PDB file of C-alpha atoms in Angstrom:
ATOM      1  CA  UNK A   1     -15.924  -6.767  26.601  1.00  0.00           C
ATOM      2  CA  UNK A   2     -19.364  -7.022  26.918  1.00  0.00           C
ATOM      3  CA  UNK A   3     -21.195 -10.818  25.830  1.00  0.00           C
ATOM      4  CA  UNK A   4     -24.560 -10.041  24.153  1.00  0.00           C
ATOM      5  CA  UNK A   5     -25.159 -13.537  22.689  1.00  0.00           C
ATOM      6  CA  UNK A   6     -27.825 -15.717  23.381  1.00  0.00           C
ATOM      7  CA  UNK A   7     -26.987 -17.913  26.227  1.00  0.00           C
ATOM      8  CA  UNK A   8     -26.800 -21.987  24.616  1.00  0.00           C
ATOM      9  CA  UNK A   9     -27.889 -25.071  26.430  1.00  0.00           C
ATOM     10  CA  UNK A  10     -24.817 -25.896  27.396  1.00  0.00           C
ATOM     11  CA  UNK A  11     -24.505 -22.039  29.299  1.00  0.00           C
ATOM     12  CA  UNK A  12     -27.820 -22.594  31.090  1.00  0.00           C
ATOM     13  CA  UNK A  13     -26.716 -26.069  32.397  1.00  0.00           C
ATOM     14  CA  UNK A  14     -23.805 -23.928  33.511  1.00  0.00           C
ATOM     15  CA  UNK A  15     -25.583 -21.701  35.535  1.00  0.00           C
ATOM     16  CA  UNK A  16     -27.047 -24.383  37.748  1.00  0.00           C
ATOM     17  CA  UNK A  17     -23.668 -24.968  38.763  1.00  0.00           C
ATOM     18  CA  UNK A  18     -22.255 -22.903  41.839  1.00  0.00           C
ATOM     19  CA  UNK A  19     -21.006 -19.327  41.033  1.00  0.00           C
ATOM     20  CA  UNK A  20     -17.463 -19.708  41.598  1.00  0.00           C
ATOM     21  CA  UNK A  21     -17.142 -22.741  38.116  1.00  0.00           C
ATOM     22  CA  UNK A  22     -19.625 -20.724  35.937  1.00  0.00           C
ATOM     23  CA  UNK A  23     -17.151 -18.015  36.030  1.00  0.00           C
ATOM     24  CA  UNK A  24     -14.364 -20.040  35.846  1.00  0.00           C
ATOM     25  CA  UNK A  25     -15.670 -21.406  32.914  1.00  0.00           C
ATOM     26  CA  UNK A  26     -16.639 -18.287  31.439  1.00  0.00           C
ATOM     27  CA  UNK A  27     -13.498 -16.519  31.856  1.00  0.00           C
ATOM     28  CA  UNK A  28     -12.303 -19.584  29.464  1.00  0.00           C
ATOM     29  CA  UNK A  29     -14.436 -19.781  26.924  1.00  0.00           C
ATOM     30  CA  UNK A  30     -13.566 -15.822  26.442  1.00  0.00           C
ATOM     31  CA  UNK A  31     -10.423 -16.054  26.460  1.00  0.00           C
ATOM     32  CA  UNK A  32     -10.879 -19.244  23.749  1.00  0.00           C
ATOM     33  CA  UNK A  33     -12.934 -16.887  21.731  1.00  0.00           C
ATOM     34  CA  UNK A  34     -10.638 -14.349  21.789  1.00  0.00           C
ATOM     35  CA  UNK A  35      -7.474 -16.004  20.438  1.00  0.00           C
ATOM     36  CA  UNK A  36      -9.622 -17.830  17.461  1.00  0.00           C
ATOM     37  CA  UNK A  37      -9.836 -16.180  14.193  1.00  0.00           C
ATOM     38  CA  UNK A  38     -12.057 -17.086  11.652  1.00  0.00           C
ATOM     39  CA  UNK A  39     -10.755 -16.938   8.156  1.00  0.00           C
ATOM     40  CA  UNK A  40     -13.400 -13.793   7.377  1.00  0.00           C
ATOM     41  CA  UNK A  41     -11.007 -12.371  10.411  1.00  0.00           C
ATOM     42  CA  UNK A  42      -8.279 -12.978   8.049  1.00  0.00           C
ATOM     43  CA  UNK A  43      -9.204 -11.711   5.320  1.00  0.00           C
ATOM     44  CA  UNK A  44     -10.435  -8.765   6.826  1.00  0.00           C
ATOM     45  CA  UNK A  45      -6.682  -8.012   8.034  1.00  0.00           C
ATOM     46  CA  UNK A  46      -5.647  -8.815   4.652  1.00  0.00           C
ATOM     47  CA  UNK A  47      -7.716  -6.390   3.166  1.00  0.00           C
ATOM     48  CA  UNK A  48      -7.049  -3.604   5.833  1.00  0.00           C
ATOM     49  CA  UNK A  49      -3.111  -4.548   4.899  1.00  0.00           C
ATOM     50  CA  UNK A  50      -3.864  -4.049   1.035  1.00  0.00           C
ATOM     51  CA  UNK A  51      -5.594  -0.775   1.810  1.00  0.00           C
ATOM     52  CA  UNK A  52      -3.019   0.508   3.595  1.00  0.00           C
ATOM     53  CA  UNK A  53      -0.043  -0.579   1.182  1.00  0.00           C
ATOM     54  CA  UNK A  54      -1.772   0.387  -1.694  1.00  0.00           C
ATOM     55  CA  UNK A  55      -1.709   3.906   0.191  1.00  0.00           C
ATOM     56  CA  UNK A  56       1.845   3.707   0.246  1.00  0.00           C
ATOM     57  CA  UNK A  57       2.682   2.924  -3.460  1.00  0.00           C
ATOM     58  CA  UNK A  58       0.743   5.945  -4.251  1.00  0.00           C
ATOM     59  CA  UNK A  59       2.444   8.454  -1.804  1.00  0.00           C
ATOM     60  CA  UNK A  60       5.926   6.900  -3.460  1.00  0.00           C
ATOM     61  CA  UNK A  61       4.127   6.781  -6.459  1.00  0.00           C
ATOM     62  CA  UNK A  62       5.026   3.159  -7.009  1.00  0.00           C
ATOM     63  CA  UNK A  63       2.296   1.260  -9.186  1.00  0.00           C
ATOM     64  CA  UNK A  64       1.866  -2.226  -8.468  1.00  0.00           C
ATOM     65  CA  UNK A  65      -0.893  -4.763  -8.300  1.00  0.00           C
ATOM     66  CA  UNK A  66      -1.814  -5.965  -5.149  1.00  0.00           C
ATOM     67  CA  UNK A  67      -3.567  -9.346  -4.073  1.00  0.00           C
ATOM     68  CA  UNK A  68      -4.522 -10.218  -0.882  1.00  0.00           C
ATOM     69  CA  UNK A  69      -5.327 -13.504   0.282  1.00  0.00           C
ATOM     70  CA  UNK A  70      -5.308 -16.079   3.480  1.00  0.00           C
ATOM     71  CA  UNK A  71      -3.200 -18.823   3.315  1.00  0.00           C
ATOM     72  CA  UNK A  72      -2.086 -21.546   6.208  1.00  0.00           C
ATOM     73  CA  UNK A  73      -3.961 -19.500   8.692  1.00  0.00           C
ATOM     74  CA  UNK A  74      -2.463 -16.119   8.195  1.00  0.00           C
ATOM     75  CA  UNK A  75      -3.471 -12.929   5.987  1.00  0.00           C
ATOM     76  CA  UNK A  76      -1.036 -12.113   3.111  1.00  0.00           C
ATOM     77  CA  UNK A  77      -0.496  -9.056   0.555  1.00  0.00           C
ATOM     78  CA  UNK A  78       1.619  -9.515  -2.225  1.00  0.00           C
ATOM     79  CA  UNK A  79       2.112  -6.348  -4.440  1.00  0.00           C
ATOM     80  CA  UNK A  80       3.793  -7.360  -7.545  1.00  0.00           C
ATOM     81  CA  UNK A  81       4.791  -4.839 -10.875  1.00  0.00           C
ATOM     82  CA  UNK A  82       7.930  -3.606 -12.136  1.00  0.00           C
ATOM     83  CA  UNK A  83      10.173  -1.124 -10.279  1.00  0.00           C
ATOM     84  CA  UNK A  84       9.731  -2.522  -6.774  1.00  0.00           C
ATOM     85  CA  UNK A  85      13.226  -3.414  -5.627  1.00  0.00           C
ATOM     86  CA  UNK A  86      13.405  -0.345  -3.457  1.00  0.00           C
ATOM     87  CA  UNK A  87      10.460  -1.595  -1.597  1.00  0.00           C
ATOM     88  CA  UNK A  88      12.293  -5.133  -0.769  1.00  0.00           C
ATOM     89  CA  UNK A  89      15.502  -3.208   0.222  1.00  0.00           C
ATOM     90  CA  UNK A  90      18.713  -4.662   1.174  1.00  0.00           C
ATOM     91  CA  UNK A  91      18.338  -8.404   1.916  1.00  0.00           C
ATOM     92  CA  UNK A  92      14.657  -7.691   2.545  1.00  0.00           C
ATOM     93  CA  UNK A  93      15.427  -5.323   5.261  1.00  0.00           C
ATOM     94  CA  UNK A  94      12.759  -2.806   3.971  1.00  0.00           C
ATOM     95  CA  UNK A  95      10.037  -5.182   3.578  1.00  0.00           C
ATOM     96  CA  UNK A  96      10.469  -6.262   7.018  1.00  0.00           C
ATOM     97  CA  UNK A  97       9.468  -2.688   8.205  1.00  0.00           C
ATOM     98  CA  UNK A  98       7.123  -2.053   5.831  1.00  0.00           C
ATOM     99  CA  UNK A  99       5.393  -5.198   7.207  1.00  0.00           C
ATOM    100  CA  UNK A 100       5.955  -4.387  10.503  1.00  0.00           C
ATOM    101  CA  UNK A 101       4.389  -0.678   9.552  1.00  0.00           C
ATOM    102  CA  UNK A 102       1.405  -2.846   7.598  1.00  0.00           C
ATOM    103  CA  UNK A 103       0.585  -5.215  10.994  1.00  0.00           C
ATOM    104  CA  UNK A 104       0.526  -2.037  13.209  1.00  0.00           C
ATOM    105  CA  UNK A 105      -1.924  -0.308  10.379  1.00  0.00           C
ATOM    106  CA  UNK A 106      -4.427  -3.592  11.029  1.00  0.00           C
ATOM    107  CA  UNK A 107      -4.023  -3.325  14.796  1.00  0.00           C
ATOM    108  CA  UNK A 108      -4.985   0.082  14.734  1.00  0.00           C
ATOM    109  CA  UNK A 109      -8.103  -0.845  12.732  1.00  0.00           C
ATOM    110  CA  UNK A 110      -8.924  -3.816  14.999  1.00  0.00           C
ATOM    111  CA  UNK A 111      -7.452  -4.144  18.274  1.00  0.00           C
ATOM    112  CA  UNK A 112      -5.832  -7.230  17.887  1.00  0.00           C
ATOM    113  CA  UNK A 113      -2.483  -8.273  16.219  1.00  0.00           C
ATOM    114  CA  UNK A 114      -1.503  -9.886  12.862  1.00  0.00           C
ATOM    115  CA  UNK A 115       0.305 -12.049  11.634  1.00  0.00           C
ATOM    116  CA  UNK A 116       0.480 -10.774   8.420  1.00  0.00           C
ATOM    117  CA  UNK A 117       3.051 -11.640   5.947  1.00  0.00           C
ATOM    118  CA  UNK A 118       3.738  -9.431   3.134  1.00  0.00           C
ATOM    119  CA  UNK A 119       5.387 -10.156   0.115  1.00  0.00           C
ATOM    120  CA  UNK A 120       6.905  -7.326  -3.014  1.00  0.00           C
ATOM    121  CA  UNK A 121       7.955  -8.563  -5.837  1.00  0.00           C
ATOM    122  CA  UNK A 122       7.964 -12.219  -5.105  1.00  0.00           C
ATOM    123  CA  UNK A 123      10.841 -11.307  -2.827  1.00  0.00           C
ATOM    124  CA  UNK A 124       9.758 -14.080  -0.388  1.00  0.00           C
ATOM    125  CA  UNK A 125       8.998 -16.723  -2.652  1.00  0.00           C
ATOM    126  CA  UNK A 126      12.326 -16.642  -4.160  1.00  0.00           C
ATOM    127  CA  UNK A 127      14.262 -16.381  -1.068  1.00  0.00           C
ATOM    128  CA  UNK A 128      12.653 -19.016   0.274  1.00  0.00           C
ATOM    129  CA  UNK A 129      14.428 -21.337  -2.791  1.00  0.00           C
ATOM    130  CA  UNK A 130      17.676 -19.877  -1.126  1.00  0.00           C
ATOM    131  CA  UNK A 131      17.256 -21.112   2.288  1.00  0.00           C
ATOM    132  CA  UNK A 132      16.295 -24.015   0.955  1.00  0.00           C
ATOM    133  CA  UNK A 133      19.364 -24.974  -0.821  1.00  0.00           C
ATOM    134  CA  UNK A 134      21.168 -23.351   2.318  1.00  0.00           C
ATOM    135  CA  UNK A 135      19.487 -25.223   4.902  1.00  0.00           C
ATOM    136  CA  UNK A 136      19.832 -28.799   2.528  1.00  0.00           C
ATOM    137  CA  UNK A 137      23.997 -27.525   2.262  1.00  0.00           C
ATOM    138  CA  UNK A 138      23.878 -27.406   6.142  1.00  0.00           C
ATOM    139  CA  UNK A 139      22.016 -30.564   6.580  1.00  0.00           C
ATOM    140  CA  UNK A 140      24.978 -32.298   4.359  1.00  0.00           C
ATOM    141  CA  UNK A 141      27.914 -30.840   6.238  1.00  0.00           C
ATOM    142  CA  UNK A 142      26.494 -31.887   9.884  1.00  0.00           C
ATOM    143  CA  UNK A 143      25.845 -35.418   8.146  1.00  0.00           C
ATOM    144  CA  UNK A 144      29.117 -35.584   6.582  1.00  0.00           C
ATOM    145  CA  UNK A 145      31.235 -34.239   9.095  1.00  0.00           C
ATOM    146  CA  UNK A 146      29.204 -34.779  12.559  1.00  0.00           C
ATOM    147  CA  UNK A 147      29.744 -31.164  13.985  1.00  0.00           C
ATOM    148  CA  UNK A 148      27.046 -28.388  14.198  1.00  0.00           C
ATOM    149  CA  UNK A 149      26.843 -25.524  11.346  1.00  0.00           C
ATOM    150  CA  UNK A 150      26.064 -22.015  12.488  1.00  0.00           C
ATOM    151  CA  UNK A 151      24.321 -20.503   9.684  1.00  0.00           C
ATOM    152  CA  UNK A 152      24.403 -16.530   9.414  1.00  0.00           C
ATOM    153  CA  UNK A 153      22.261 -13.876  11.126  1.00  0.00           C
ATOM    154  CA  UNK A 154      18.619 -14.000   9.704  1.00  0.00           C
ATOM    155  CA  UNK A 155      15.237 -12.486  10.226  1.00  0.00           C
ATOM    156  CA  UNK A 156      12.679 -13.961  11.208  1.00  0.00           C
ATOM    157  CA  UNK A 157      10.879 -15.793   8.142  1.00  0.00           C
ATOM    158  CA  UNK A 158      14.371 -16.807   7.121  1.00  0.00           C
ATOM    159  CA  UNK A 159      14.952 -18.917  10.192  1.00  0.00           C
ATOM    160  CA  UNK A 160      11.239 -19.948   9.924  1.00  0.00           C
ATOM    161  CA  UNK A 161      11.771 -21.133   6.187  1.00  0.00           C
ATOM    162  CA  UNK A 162      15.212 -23.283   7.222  1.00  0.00           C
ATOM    163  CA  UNK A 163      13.641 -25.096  10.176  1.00  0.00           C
ATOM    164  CA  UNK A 164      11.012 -26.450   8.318  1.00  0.00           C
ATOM    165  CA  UNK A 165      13.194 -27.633   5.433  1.00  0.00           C
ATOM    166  CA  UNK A 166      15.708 -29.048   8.482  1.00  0.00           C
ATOM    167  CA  UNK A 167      12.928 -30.607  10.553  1.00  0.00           C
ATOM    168  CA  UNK A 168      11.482 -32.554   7.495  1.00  0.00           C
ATOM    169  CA  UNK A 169      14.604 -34.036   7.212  1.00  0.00           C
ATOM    170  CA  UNK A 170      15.617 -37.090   9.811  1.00  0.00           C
ATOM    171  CA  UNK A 171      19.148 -37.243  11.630  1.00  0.00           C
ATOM    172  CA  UNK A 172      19.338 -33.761  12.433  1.00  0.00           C
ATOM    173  CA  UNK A 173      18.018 -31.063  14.104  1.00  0.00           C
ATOM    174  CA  UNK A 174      18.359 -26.813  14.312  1.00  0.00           C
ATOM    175  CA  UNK A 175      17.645 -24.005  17.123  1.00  0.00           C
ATOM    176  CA  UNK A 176      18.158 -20.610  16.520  1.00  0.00           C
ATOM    177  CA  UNK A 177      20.134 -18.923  19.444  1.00  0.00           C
ATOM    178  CA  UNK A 178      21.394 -15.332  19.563  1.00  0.00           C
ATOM    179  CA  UNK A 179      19.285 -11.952  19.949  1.00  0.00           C
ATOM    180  CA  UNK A 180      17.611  -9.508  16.803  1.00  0.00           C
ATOM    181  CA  UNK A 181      19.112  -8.652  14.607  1.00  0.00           C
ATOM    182  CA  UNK A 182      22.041 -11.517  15.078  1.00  0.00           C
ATOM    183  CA  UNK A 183      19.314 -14.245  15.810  1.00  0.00           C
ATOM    184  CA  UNK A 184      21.180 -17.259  13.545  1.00  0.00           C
ATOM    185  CA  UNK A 185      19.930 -20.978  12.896  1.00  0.00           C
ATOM    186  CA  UNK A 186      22.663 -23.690  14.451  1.00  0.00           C
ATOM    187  CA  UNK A 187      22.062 -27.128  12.711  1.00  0.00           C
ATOM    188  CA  UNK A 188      23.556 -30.048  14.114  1.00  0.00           C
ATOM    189  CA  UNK A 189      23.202 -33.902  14.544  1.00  0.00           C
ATOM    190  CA  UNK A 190      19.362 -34.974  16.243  1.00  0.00           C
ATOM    191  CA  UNK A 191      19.751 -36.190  19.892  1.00  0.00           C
TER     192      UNK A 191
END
C-alpha cells in the first residue's frame, strides 16, 4: 500500500529521528490505520451486503424490504416481508450461510473483512428473547444448585447473545468450550 497523504507535523518531527524509529513508527501507525473503520466504512459494507442480498431475493424471487444500517460498530441488513422462513432455515442454519455468503460478497468488493450481521425476518431479534430467558434459566440453576450448566450446541451469535445476558449478571460466570458446530456455553458459579 502506497501512503500519498500529506506528511503532518508530527511525521516531519519524525523524520529527524534516526531511520530505524521512523519506520518503526510508521509500520504502526499503518497497521493502526488499517484495522480502524470509520462508520462511512460501515455503511459502505452495509450497502455492498444489501446489494448483494437484494440480488438474491430476486434470483429466488423472494420480495422483501431491505434496510441497512450500522449499529454498535458493525454493518447490518435486515430484509423483512412475508414468506421468508426458508431464508432463516432450520434454527437459523440458512441465515448463517447466507451471511457468511453476504461477508465474502463485501470482501470481494473491498479487500477487507466484515463483520456483518444479517438479520430475515426478525429471526435474530426474536431469538435473542430466547437465549435470554435460557441464559437467565441457567443463571438460576448454577445459583440454586452450585454446579455448572452445559447449555446446548450453538452458533456463534447465540453464544454471543447468552454471555452478555450471563456476564451482566454477578455470582456467575460462562465459557464456551467445544469445536463448530458443537461449540456450547458452560455456565457456572464466578471464581
Amino acid at each position: 500500500m502506497t501512503d500519498t497523504s500529506t506528511p503532518s507535523a508530527e511525521q516531519s518531527t519524525e523524520e529527524t529521528a534516526s531511520a530505524p524509529a521512523a519506520e518503526s513508527a510508521g509500520t504502526e501507525e499503518t497497521k493502526k490505520s488499517e484495522t480502524v473503520t470509520t462508520d462511512s466504512d460501515l455503511f459502505r459494507q452495509s450497502e455492498i451486503a444489501a446489494d448483494y442480498v437484494e440480488g438474491l431475493l430476486d434470483i429466488l424471487d423472494y420480495d422483501g424490504d431491505i434496510d441497512e444500517l450500522v449499529s454498535a460498530g458493525r454493518p447490518m441488513v435486515e430484509v423483512v416481508g412475508g414468506r421468508l422462513q426458508p431464508l432463516v432455515g432450520q434454527r437459523g442454519a440458512t441465515l448463517e450461510a447466507l451471511q457468511e455468503l453476504t461477508r465474502l460478497a463485501i470482501f470481494r468488493a473491498t479487500g477487507s473483512p466484515s463483520r456483518l450481521l444479517l438479520d430475515i425476518g426478525g429471526y435474530r431479534a426474536t431469538r435473542r428473547k430466547e437465549l435470554t430467558a435460557v441464559a437467565r434459566n441457567a443463571v438460576e440453576k448454577v445459583k440454586e444448585h452450585g454446579d455448572a450448566v452445559r447449555l446446548e450446541p450453538m452458533s456463534a451469535f447465540e453464544r454471543k447473545c447468552v454471555h452478555d445476558v450471563v456476564n451482566a449478571i454477578s455470582g456467575v460466570q460462562s465459557e464456551s468450550e467445544g469445536v463448530e458446530p458443537s461449540r456450547r456455553i458452560v455456565v457456572r458459579p464466578a471464581d
